[in-house]
Every structure is written in structure tokens, then in C-alpha cells.
Amino acid sequence: MGHNRVGMVRWFTFGKVVIAEPGRRFTFDITFGPVPISRWDYEFTDTESGCHLTESWTDHRPRVLRLLFRPIFGNRTPRNADGIHTTLVRLKSTAETPATR
């Protein structure tokens, strides 16, 4: 279950893993009750120095919901692009931090 908020508005979503290929791909779908909301995908590609991670988000909300809720929740595309950037920066930092005992 996901806990979400924008300002004072709070809501819950549910996630379901749809692809789990260790070391290659991790994908999950988000729903709000029976309504599809989005798909999040993480794809790992081997490189000479480690790996490259690509994170993507696809909006699956019905068009009418996107239009109806935009005044409340804003445009999710730039908000999620910022979140993706933050996630990737944090993952890179964590992955490159030497392990301690």
C-alpha cells in the first residue's frame, strides 16, 4: 500500500509487481481501487564499470480522471520526472558508498 499526499490531500494506492527479473528489470503497476493509475519500471543494463539504471513512469489513469484531478494534484508528468531524478541520484550515491562492517 502506498501513502500519497499533495498538500493537505492524502490518499492510498496499491502496487502489484508485474515483472521481476533479478538484475535486469523490476516493474510494478499502481491502482486506486479498481482504477489503473500508473506503471513504474526499473531496467538495469550492465556496463564495464557496473550498471546503468533507467527508471520510467507511464500514466495509466483514464483521461477523464487526469483532467478532473489536475487542478487538485497538478500535472504528474513534471512532478514524477523530478522524483525519478531524485531517486536515481540517491540510488547512485547509495550504490557507490563503500560498505561498512
PDB file of N, CA and C in Angstrom:
ATOM      1  N   MET A   1       0.844  -1.170   0.000  1.00  0.00           N
ATOM      2  CA  MET A   1       0.000   0.000   0.000  1.00  0.00           C
ATOM      3  C   MET A   1       0.893   1.239   0.000  1.00  0.00           C
ATOM      4  N   GLY A   2       0.556   2.194  -0.833  1.00  0.00           N
ATOM      5  CA  GLY A   2       1.287   3.455  -0.892  1.00  0.00           C
ATOM      6  C   GLY A   2       0.503   4.552  -0.202  1.00  0.00           C
ATOM      7  N   HIS A   3       1.215   5.375   0.531  1.00  0.00           N
ATOM      8  CA  HIS A   3       0.613   6.543   1.179  1.00  0.00           C
ATOM      9  C   HIS A   3       1.044   7.761   0.374  1.00  0.00           C
ATOM     10  N   ASN A   4       0.098   8.494  -0.151  1.00  0.00           N
ATOM     11  CA  ASN A   4       0.387   9.612  -1.041  1.00  0.00           C
ATOM     12  C   ASN A   4      -0.198  10.890  -0.477  1.00  0.00           C
ATOM     13  N   ARG A   5       0.412  12.010  -0.879  1.00  0.00           N
ATOM     14  CA  ARG A   5      -0.156  13.298  -0.479  1.00  0.00           C
ATOM     15  C   ARG A   5       0.332  14.397  -1.408  1.00  0.00           C
ATOM     16  N   VAL A   6      -0.524  15.361  -1.573  1.00  0.00           N
ATOM     17  CA  VAL A   6      -0.199  16.614  -2.244  1.00  0.00           C
ATOM     18  C   VAL A   6      -0.843  17.680  -1.378  1.00  0.00           C
ATOM     19  N   GLY A   7      -0.011  18.458  -0.703  1.00  0.00           N
ATOM     20  CA  GLY A   7      -0.542  19.439   0.236  1.00  0.00           C
ATOM     21  C   GLY A   7      -1.325  18.737   1.334  1.00  0.00           C
ATOM     22  N   MET A   8      -2.553  19.153   1.539  1.00  0.00           N
ATOM     23  CA  MET A   8      -3.398  18.566   2.579  1.00  0.00           C
ATOM     24  C   MET A   8      -4.170  17.329   2.092  1.00  0.00           C
ATOM     25  N   VAL A   9      -4.149  17.063   0.800  1.00  0.00           N
ATOM     26  CA  VAL A   9      -4.891  15.932   0.240  1.00  0.00           C
ATOM     27  C   VAL A   9      -4.044  14.662   0.377  1.00  0.00           C
ATOM     28  N   ARG A  10      -4.641  13.631   0.969  1.00  0.00           N
ATOM     29  CA  ARG A  10      -3.961  12.346   1.161  1.00  0.00           C
ATOM     30  C   ARG A  10      -4.817  11.220   0.603  1.00  0.00           C
ATOM     31  N   TRP A  11      -4.147  10.177   0.086  1.00  0.00           N
ATOM     32  CA  TRP A  11      -4.867   9.034  -0.440  1.00  0.00           C
ATOM     33  C   TRP A  11      -3.951   7.815  -0.440  1.00  0.00           C
ATOM     34  N   PHE A  12      -4.545   6.644  -0.630  1.00  0.00           N
ATOM     35  CA  PHE A  12      -3.815   5.387  -0.650  1.00  0.00           C
ATOM     36  C   PHE A  12      -3.876   4.784  -2.046  1.00  0.00           C
ATOM     37  N   THR A  13      -2.799   4.136  -2.427  1.00  0.00           N
ATOM     38  CA  THR A  13      -2.767   3.378  -3.677  1.00  0.00           C
ATOM     39  C   THR A  13      -2.230   1.987  -3.373  1.00  0.00           C
ATOM     40  N   PHE A  14      -2.374   1.104  -4.332  1.00  0.00           N
ATOM     41  CA  PHE A  14      -1.900  -0.266  -4.163  1.00  0.00           C
ATOM     42  C   PHE A  14      -0.994  -0.625  -5.335  1.00  0.00           C
ATOM     43  N   GLY A  15       0.084  -1.341  -5.044  1.00  0.00           N
ATOM     44  CA  GLY A  15       1.029  -1.750  -6.070  1.00  0.00           C
ATOM     45  C   GLY A  15       1.027  -3.256  -6.266  1.00  0.00           C
ATOM     46  N   LYS A  16       1.291  -3.672  -7.496  1.00  0.00           N
ATOM     47  CA  LYS A  16       1.387  -5.088  -7.820  1.00  0.00           C
ATOM     48  C   LYS A  16       2.582  -5.280  -8.746  1.00  0.00           C
ATOM     49  N   VAL A  17       3.515  -6.124  -8.328  1.00  0.00           N
ATOM     50  CA  VAL A  17       4.680  -6.419  -9.157  1.00  0.00           C
ATOM     51  C   VAL A  17       4.220  -7.230 -10.357  1.00  0.00           C
ATOM     52  N   VAL A  18       4.603  -6.779 -11.547  1.00  0.00           N
ATOM     53  CA  VAL A  18       4.211  -7.480 -12.772  1.00  0.00           C
ATOM     54  C   VAL A  18       5.407  -8.093 -13.503  1.00  0.00           C
ATOM     55  N   ILE A  19       6.605  -7.581 -13.237  1.00  0.00           N
ATOM     56  CA  ILE A  19       7.829  -8.165 -13.790  1.00  0.00           C
ATOM     57  C   ILE A  19       8.908  -8.077 -12.712  1.00  0.00           C
ATOM     58  N   ALA A  20       9.566  -9.202 -12.453  1.00  0.00           N
ATOM     59  CA  ALA A  20      10.681  -9.219 -11.511  1.00  0.00           C
ATOM     60  C   ALA A  20      11.746 -10.159 -12.066  1.00  0.00           C
ATOM     61  N   GLU A  21      12.706  -9.576 -12.764  1.00  0.00           N
ATOM     62  CA  GLU A  21      13.813 -10.330 -13.335  1.00  0.00           C
ATOM     63  C   GLU A  21      15.075  -9.844 -12.639  1.00  0.00           C
ATOM     64  N   PRO A  22      15.561 -10.579 -11.616  1.00  0.00           N
ATOM     65  CA  PRO A  22      16.714 -10.110 -10.836  1.00  0.00           C
ATOM     66  C   PRO A  22      17.878  -9.665 -11.726  1.00  0.00           C
ATOM     67  N   GLY A  23      18.376  -8.468 -11.413  1.00  0.00           N
ATOM     68  CA  GLY A  23      19.496  -7.908 -12.154  1.00  0.00           C
ATOM     69  C   GLY A  23      19.145  -7.345 -13.513  1.00  0.00           C
ATOM     70  N   ARG A  24      17.887  -7.416 -13.918  1.00  0.00           N
ATOM     71  CA  ARG A  24      17.501  -6.941 -15.245  1.00  0.00           C
ATOM     72  C   ARG A  24      16.357  -5.941 -15.218  1.00  0.00           C
ATOM     73  N   ARG A  25      15.247  -6.311 -14.543  1.00  0.00           N
ATOM     74  CA  ARG A  25      14.059  -5.452 -14.611  1.00  0.00           C
ATOM     75  C   ARG A  25      13.159  -5.682 -13.396  1.00  0.00           C
ATOM     76  N   PHE A  26      12.562  -4.568 -12.947  1.00  0.00           N
ATOM     77  CA  PHE A  26      11.571  -4.608 -11.881  1.00  0.00           C
ATOM     78  C   PHE A  26      10.472  -3.640 -12.277  1.00  0.00           C
ATOM     79  N   THR A  27       9.249  -4.150 -12.405  1.00  0.00           N
ATOM     80  CA  THR A  27       8.125  -3.342 -12.881  1.00  0.00           C
ATOM     81  C   THR A  27       6.918  -3.588 -11.988  1.00  0.00           C
ATOM     82  N   PHE A  28       6.242  -2.494 -11.627  1.00  0.00           N
ATOM     83  CA  PHE A  28       5.018  -2.653 -10.850  1.00  0.00           C
ATOM     84  C   PHE A  28       3.957  -1.672 -11.317  1.00  0.00           C
ATOM     85  N   ASP A  29       2.697  -2.098 -11.172  1.00  0.00           N
ATOM     86  CA  ASP A  29       1.544  -1.273 -11.519  1.00  0.00           C
ATOM     87  C   ASP A  29       0.921  -0.718 -10.250  1.00  0.00           C
ATOM     88  N   ILE A  30       0.402   0.502 -10.344  1.00  0.00           N
ATOM     89  CA  ILE A  30      -0.264   1.168  -9.231  1.00  0.00           C
ATOM     90  C   ILE A  30      -1.737   1.336  -9.585  1.00  0.00           C
ATOM     91  N   THR A  31      -2.605   1.028  -8.608  1.00  0.00           N
ATOM     92  CA  THR A  31      -4.035   1.215  -8.787  1.00  0.00           C
ATOM     93  C   THR A  31      -4.603   1.969  -7.592  1.00  0.00           C
ATOM     94  N   PHE A  32      -5.725   2.603  -7.813  1.00  0.00           N
ATOM     95  CA  PHE A  32      -6.508   3.221  -6.751  1.00  0.00           C
ATOM     96  C   PHE A  32      -7.841   2.495  -6.785  1.00  0.00           C
ATOM     97  N   GLY A  33      -8.001   1.510  -5.907  1.00  0.00           N
ATOM     98  CA  GLY A  33      -9.149   0.624  -6.013  1.00  0.00           C
ATOM     99  C   GLY A  33      -9.053  -0.101  -7.347  1.00  0.00           C
ATOM    100  N   PRO A  34     -10.120  -0.103  -8.149  1.00  0.00           N
ATOM    101  CA  PRO A  34     -10.070  -0.788  -9.437  1.00  0.00           C
ATOM    102  C   PRO A  34      -9.492   0.074 -10.573  1.00  0.00           C
ATOM    103  N   VAL A  35      -9.148   1.317 -10.278  1.00  0.00           N
ATOM    104  CA  VAL A  35      -8.720   2.251 -11.329  1.00  0.00           C
ATOM    105  C   VAL A  35      -7.210   2.164 -11.535  1.00  0.00           C
ATOM    106  N   PRO A  36      -6.766   1.874 -12.773  1.00  0.00           N
ATOM    107  CA  PRO A  36      -5.334   1.871 -13.047  1.00  0.00           C
ATOM    108  C   PRO A  36      -4.789   3.291 -12.958  1.00  0.00           C
ATOM    109  N   ILE A  37      -3.643   3.435 -12.307  1.00  0.00           N
ATOM    110  CA  ILE A  37      -3.037   4.750 -12.137  1.00  0.00           C
ATOM    111  C   ILE A  37      -1.747   4.881 -12.941  1.00  0.00           C
ATOM    112  N   SER A  38      -0.816   3.949 -12.733  1.00  0.00           N
ATOM    113  CA  SER A  38       0.477   4.096 -13.408  1.00  0.00           C
ATOM    114  C   SER A  38       1.245   2.787 -13.415  1.00  0.00           C
ATOM    115  N   ARG A  39       2.315   2.795 -14.197  1.00  0.00           N
ATOM    116  CA  ARG A  39       3.287   1.699 -14.204  1.00  0.00           C
ATOM    117  C   ARG A  39       4.660   2.329 -13.980  1.00  0.00           C
ATOM    118  N   TRP A  40       5.411   1.725 -13.068  1.00  0.00           N
ATOM    119  CA  TRP A  40       6.793   2.132 -12.790  1.00  0.00           C
ATOM    120  C   TRP A  40       7.697   0.999 -13.226  1.00  0.00           C
ATOM    121  N   ASP A  41       8.782   1.358 -13.927  1.00  0.00           N
ATOM    122  CA  ASP A  41       9.675   0.344 -14.478  1.00  0.00           C
ATOM    123  C   ASP A  41      11.122   0.732 -14.198  1.00  0.00           C
ATOM    124  N   TYR A  42      11.886  -0.240 -13.725  1.00  0.00           N
ATOM    125  CA  TYR A  42      13.319  -0.061 -13.465  1.00  0.00           C
ATOM    126  C   TYR A  42      14.060  -1.096 -14.296  1.00  0.00           C
ATOM    127  N   GLU A  43      14.909  -0.620 -15.209  1.00  0.00           N
ATOM    128  CA  GLU A  43      15.653  -1.518 -16.086  1.00  0.00           C
ATOM    129  C   GLU A  43      17.149  -1.347 -15.836  1.00  0.00           C
ATOM    130  N   PHE A  44      17.821  -2.472 -15.573  1.00  0.00           N
ATOM    131  CA  PHE A  44      19.250  -2.486 -15.287  1.00  0.00           C
ATOM    132  C   PHE A  44      20.002  -3.000 -16.509  1.00  0.00           C
ATOM    133  N   THR A  45      21.037  -2.277 -16.918  1.00  0.00           N
ATOM    134  CA  THR A  45      21.867  -2.672 -18.039  1.00  0.00           C
ATOM    135  C   THR A  45      23.311  -2.727 -17.561  1.00  0.00           C
ATOM    136  N   ASP A  46      23.978  -3.854 -17.793  1.00  0.00           N
ATOM    137  CA  ASP A  46      25.384  -3.985 -17.404  1.00  0.00           C
ATOM    138  C   ASP A  46      26.254  -3.027 -18.198  1.00  0.00           C
ATOM    139  N   THR A  47      27.253  -2.458 -17.518  1.00  0.00           N
ATOM    140  CA  THR A  47      28.272  -1.629 -18.170  1.00  0.00           C
ATOM    141  C   THR A  47      29.636  -2.143 -17.711  1.00  0.00           C
ATOM    142  N   GLU A  48      30.706  -1.626 -18.310  1.00  0.00           N
ATOM    143  CA  GLU A  48      32.051  -2.052 -17.914  1.00  0.00           C
ATOM    144  C   GLU A  48      32.358  -1.711 -16.464  1.00  0.00           C
ATOM    145  N   SER A  49      31.782  -0.610 -15.975  1.00  0.00           N
ATOM    146  CA  SER A  49      32.095  -0.168 -14.611  1.00  0.00           C
ATOM    147  C   SER A  49      31.009  -0.519 -13.593  1.00  0.00           C
ATOM    148  N   GLY A  50      29.977  -1.221 -13.995  1.00  0.00           N
ATOM    149  CA  GLY A  50      28.898  -1.556 -13.062  1.00  0.00           C
ATOM    150  C   GLY A  50      27.593  -1.764 -13.800  1.00  0.00           C
ATOM    151  N   CYS A  51      26.665  -0.828 -13.629  1.00  0.00           N
ATOM    152  CA  CYS A  51      25.400  -0.938 -14.338  1.00  0.00           C
ATOM    153  C   CYS A  51      24.798   0.444 -14.554  1.00  0.00           C
ATOM    154  N   HIS A  52      23.853   0.479 -15.450  1.00  0.00           N
ATOM    155  CA  HIS A  52      23.089   1.683 -15.747  1.00  0.00           C
ATOM    156  C   HIS A  52      21.643   1.367 -15.384  1.00  0.00           C
ATOM    157  N   LEU A  53      20.997   2.256 -14.642  1.00  0.00           N
ATOM    158  CA  LEU A  53      19.612   2.061 -14.239  1.00  0.00           C
ATOM    159  C   LEU A  53      18.737   3.096 -14.916  1.00  0.00           C
ATOM    160  N   THR A  54      17.678   2.627 -15.549  1.00  0.00           N
ATOM    161  CA  THR A  54      16.695   3.508 -16.156  1.00  0.00           C
ATOM    162  C   THR A  54      15.377   3.334 -15.407  1.00  0.00           C
ATOM    163  N   GLU A  55      14.825   4.441 -14.936  1.00  0.00           N
ATOM    164  CA  GLU A  55      13.526   4.419 -14.260  1.00  0.00           C
ATOM    165  C   GLU A  55      12.532   5.140 -15.153  1.00  0.00           C
ATOM    166  N   SER A  56      11.350   4.558 -15.322  1.00  0.00           N
ATOM    167  CA  SER A  56      10.338   5.225 -16.134  1.00  0.00           C
ATOM    168  C   SER A  56       8.963   5.085 -15.483  1.00  0.00           C
ATOM    169  N   TRP A  57       8.091   5.995 -15.864  1.00  0.00           N
ATOM    170  CA  TRP A  57       6.736   6.062 -15.346  1.00  0.00           C
ATOM    171  C   TRP A  57       5.797   6.257 -16.517  1.00  0.00           C
ATOM    172  N   THR A  58       4.712   5.478 -16.513  1.00  0.00           N
ATOM    173  CA  THR A  58       3.692   5.612 -17.538  1.00  0.00           C
ATOM    174  C   THR A  58       2.357   5.873 -16.848  1.00  0.00           C
ATOM    175  N   ASP A  59       1.697   6.925 -17.257  1.00  0.00           N
ATOM    176  CA  ASP A  59       0.405   7.299 -16.693  1.00  0.00           C
ATOM    177  C   ASP A  59      -0.675   6.413 -17.290  1.00  0.00           C
ATOM    178  N   HIS A  60      -1.375   5.666 -16.441  1.00  0.00           N
ATOM    179  CA  HIS A  60      -2.444   4.788 -16.913  1.00  0.00           C
ATOM    180  C   HIS A  60      -3.822   5.283 -16.488  1.00  0.00           C
ATOM    181  N   ARG A  61      -3.876   6.467 -15.888  1.00  0.00           N
ATOM    182  CA  ARG A  61      -5.177   6.990 -15.452  1.00  0.00           C
ATOM    183  C   ARG A  61      -6.065   7.262 -16.671  1.00  0.00           C
ATOM    184  N   PRO A  62      -7.336   6.957 -16.542  1.00  0.00           N
ATOM    185  CA  PRO A  62      -8.251   7.326 -17.631  1.00  0.00           C
ATOM    186  C   PRO A  62      -8.198   8.839 -17.867  1.00  0.00           C
ATOM    187  N   ARG A  63      -8.327   9.233 -19.118  1.00  0.00           N
ATOM    188  CA  ARG A  63      -8.217  10.651 -19.495  1.00  0.00           C
ATOM    189  C   ARG A  63      -9.121  11.555 -18.657  1.00  0.00           C
ATOM    190  N   VAL A  64     -10.338  11.111 -18.415  1.00  0.00           N
ATOM    191  CA  VAL A  64     -11.266  11.944 -17.658  1.00  0.00           C
ATOM    192  C   VAL A  64     -10.739  12.200 -16.239  1.00  0.00           C
ATOM    193  N   LEU A  65     -10.101  11.216 -15.633  1.00  0.00           N
ATOM    194  CA  LEU A  65      -9.535  11.416 -14.295  1.00  0.00           C
ATOM    195  C   LEU A  65      -8.345  12.366 -14.321  1.00  0.00           C
ATOM    196  N   ARG A  66      -7.511  12.237 -15.353  1.00  0.00           N
ATOM    197  CA  ARG A  66      -6.365  13.163 -15.471  1.00  0.00           C
ATOM    198  C   ARG A  66      -6.862  14.603 -15.526  1.00  0.00           C
ATOM    199  N   LEU A  67      -7.878  14.846 -16.316  1.00  0.00           N
ATOM    200  CA  LEU A  67      -8.410  16.197 -16.459  1.00  0.00           C
ATOM    201  C   LEU A  67      -9.143  16.659 -15.205  1.00  0.00           C
ATOM    202  N   LEU A  68      -9.907  15.774 -14.611  1.00  0.00           N
ATOM    203  CA  LEU A  68     -10.686  16.113 -13.429  1.00  0.00           C
ATOM    204  C   LEU A  68      -9.797  16.450 -12.231  1.00  0.00           C
ATOM    205  N   PHE A  69      -8.715  15.680 -12.044  1.00  0.00           N
ATOM    206  CA  PHE A  69      -7.890  15.845 -10.852  1.00  0.00           C
ATOM    207  C   PHE A  69      -6.674  16.747 -11.042  1.00  0.00           C
ATOM    208  N   ARG A  70      -6.421  17.210 -12.258  1.00  0.00           N
ATOM    209  CA  ARG A  70      -5.264  18.079 -12.476  1.00  0.00           C
ATOM    210  C   ARG A  70      -5.286  19.330 -11.594  1.00  0.00           C
ATOM    211  N   PRO A  71      -6.446  19.992 -11.412  1.00  0.00           N
ATOM    212  CA  PRO A  71      -6.448  21.173 -10.539  1.00  0.00           C
ATOM    213  C   PRO A  71      -6.063  20.847  -9.083  1.00  0.00           C
ATOM    214  N   ILE A  72      -6.346  19.636  -8.643  1.00  0.00           N
ATOM    215  CA  ILE A  72      -6.043  19.243  -7.267  1.00  0.00           C
ATOM    216  C   ILE A  72      -4.613  18.727  -7.143  1.00  0.00           C
ATOM    217  N   PHE A  73      -4.221  17.811  -8.034  1.00  0.00           N
ATOM    218  CA  PHE A  73      -2.940  17.129  -7.918  1.00  0.00           C
ATOM    219  C   PHE A  73      -1.858  17.700  -8.823  1.00  0.00           C
ATOM    220  N   GLY A  74      -2.214  18.592  -9.701  1.00  0.00           N
ATOM    221  CA  GLY A  74      -1.237  19.159 -10.621  1.00  0.00           C
ATOM    222  C   GLY A  74      -0.917  18.206 -11.756  1.00  0.00           C
ATOM    223  N   ASN A  75       0.017  18.616 -12.580  1.00  0.00           N
ATOM    224  CA  ASN A  75       0.467  17.809 -13.714  1.00  0.00           C
ATOM    225  C   ASN A  75       1.496  16.812 -13.194  1.00  0.00           C
ATOM    226  N   ARG A  76       1.176  15.541 -13.210  1.00  0.00           N
ATOM    227  CA  ARG A  76       2.035  14.499 -12.647  1.00  0.00           C
ATOM    228  C   ARG A  76       3.329  14.314 -13.449  1.00  0.00           C
ATOM    229  N   THR A  77       3.323  14.613 -14.721  1.00  0.00           N
ATOM    230  CA  THR A  77       4.498  14.335 -15.548  1.00  0.00           C
ATOM    231  C   THR A  77       5.743  15.063 -15.053  1.00  0.00           C
ATOM    232  N   PRO A  78       5.738  16.397 -14.895  1.00  0.00           N
ATOM    233  CA  PRO A  78       6.964  17.042 -14.401  1.00  0.00           C
ATOM    234  C   PRO A  78       7.263  16.680 -12.946  1.00  0.00           C
ATOM    235  N   ARG A  79       6.236  16.505 -12.134  1.00  0.00           N
ATOM    236  CA  ARG A  79       6.450  16.120 -10.726  1.00  0.00           C
ATOM    237  C   ARG A  79       7.153  14.768 -10.655  1.00  0.00           C
ATOM    238  N   ASN A  80       6.681  13.797 -11.457  1.00  0.00           N
ATOM    239  CA  ASN A  80       7.293  12.478 -11.441  1.00  0.00           C
ATOM    240  C   ASN A  80       8.673  12.483 -12.080  1.00  0.00           C
ATOM    241  N   ALA A  81       8.898  13.318 -13.088  1.00  0.00           N
ATOM    242  CA  ALA A  81      10.237  13.428 -13.676  1.00  0.00           C
ATOM    243  C   ALA A  81      11.232  13.916 -12.623  1.00  0.00           C
ATOM    244  N   ASP A  82      10.822  14.891 -11.814  1.00  0.00           N
ATOM    245  CA  ASP A  82      11.686  15.359 -10.720  1.00  0.00           C
ATOM    246  C   ASP A  82      11.926  14.242  -9.721  1.00  0.00           C
ATOM    247  N   GLY A  83      10.881  13.488  -9.376  1.00  0.00           N
ATOM    248  CA  GLY A  83      11.020  12.375  -8.438  1.00  0.00           C
ATOM    249  C   GLY A  83      11.931  11.288  -8.969  1.00  0.00           C
ATOM    250  N   ILE A  84      11.830  10.994 -10.254  1.00  0.00           N
ATOM    251  CA  ILE A  84      12.706   9.993 -10.870  1.00  0.00           C
ATOM    252  C   ILE A  84      14.154  10.442 -10.767  1.00  0.00           C
ATOM    253  N   HIS A  85      14.419  11.700 -11.075  1.00  0.00           N
ATOM    254  CA  HIS A  85      15.788  12.219 -10.977  1.00  0.00           C
ATOM    255  C   HIS A  85      16.314  12.073  -9.546  1.00  0.00           C
ATOM    256  N   THR A  86      15.509  12.462  -8.568  1.00  0.00           N
ATOM    257  CA  THR A  86      15.916  12.362  -7.162  1.00  0.00           C
ATOM    258  C   THR A  86      16.197  10.916  -6.777  1.00  0.00           C
ATOM    259  N   THR A  87      15.314  10.005  -7.176  1.00  0.00           N
ATOM    260  CA  THR A  87      15.506   8.585  -6.866  1.00  0.00           C
ATOM    261  C   THR A  87      16.806   8.064  -7.450  1.00  0.00           C
ATOM    262  N   LEU A  88      17.075   8.373  -8.719  1.00  0.00           N
ATOM    263  CA  LEU A  88      18.285   7.867  -9.366  1.00  0.00           C
ATOM    264  C   LEU A  88      19.547   8.441  -8.741  1.00  0.00           C
ATOM    265  N   VAL A  89      19.529   9.708  -8.369  1.00  0.00           N
ATOM    266  CA  VAL A  89      20.688  10.314  -7.704  1.00  0.00           C
ATOM    267  C   VAL A  89      20.942   9.624  -6.365  1.00  0.00           C
ATOM    268  N   ARG A  90      19.896   9.386  -5.590  1.00  0.00           N
ATOM    269  CA  ARG A  90      20.039   8.737  -4.285  1.00  0.00           C
ATOM    270  C   ARG A  90      20.499   7.290  -4.423  1.00  0.00           C
ATOM    271  N   LEU A  91      19.950   6.560  -5.403  1.00  0.00           N
ATOM    272  CA  LEU A  91      20.384   5.183  -5.623  1.00  0.00           C
ATOM    273  C   LEU A  91      21.859   5.121  -6.012  1.00  0.00           C
ATOM    274  N   LYS A  92      22.280   6.029  -6.886  1.00  0.00           N
ATOM    275  CA  LYS A  92      23.677   6.064  -7.309  1.00  0.00           C
ATOM    276  C   LYS A  92      24.585   6.333  -6.118  1.00  0.00           C
ATOM    277  N   SER A  93      24.212   7.297  -5.297  1.00  0.00           N
ATOM    278  CA  SER A  93      25.010   7.626  -4.120  1.00  0.00           C
ATOM    279  C   SER A  93      25.110   6.436  -3.171  1.00  0.00           C
ATOM    280  N   THR A  94      23.989   5.775  -2.941  1.00  0.00           N
ATOM    281  CA  THR A  94      23.991   4.614  -2.046  1.00  0.00           C
ATOM    282  C   THR A  94      24.814   3.466  -2.626  1.00  0.00           C
ATOM    283  N   ALA A  95      24.651   3.208  -3.906  1.00  0.00           N
ATOM    284  CA  ALA A  95      25.372   2.120  -4.541  1.00  0.00           C
ATOM    285  C   ALA A  95      26.867   2.350  -4.559  1.00  0.00           C
ATOM    286  N   GLU A  96      27.292   3.608  -4.623  1.00  0.00           N
ATOM    287  CA  GLU A  96      28.723   3.916  -4.705  1.00  0.00           C
ATOM    288  C   GLU A  96      29.361   4.167  -3.342  1.00  0.00           C
ATOM    289  N   THR A  97      28.569   4.103  -2.271  1.00  0.00           N
ATOM    290  CA  THR A  97      29.120   4.266  -0.922  1.00  0.00           C
ATOM    291  C   THR A  97      29.730   2.942  -0.482  1.00  0.00           C
ATOM    292  N   PRO A  98      31.004   2.979  -0.063  1.00  0.00           N
ATOM    293  CA  PRO A  98      31.644   1.738   0.379  1.00  0.00           C
ATOM    294  C   PRO A  98      30.888   1.109   1.551  1.00  0.00           C
ATOM    295  N   ALA A  99      30.771  -0.199   1.530  1.00  0.00           N
ATOM    296  CA  ALA A  99      30.097  -0.918   2.621  1.00  0.00           C
ATOM    297  C   ALA A  99      30.953  -0.851   3.878  1.00  0.00           C
ATOM    298  N   THR A 100      30.283  -0.739   5.005  1.00  0.00           N
ATOM    299  CA  THR A 100      30.990  -0.736   6.294  1.00  0.00           C
ATOM    300  C   THR A 100      30.531  -1.942   7.085  1.00  0.00           C
ATOM    301  N   ARG A 101      31.387  -2.385   7.965  1.00  0.00           N
ATOM    302  CA  ARG A 101      31.031  -3.558   8.795  1.00  0.00           C
ATOM    303  C   ARG A 101      30.363  -3.140  10.051  1.00  0.00           C
TER     304      ARG A 101
END
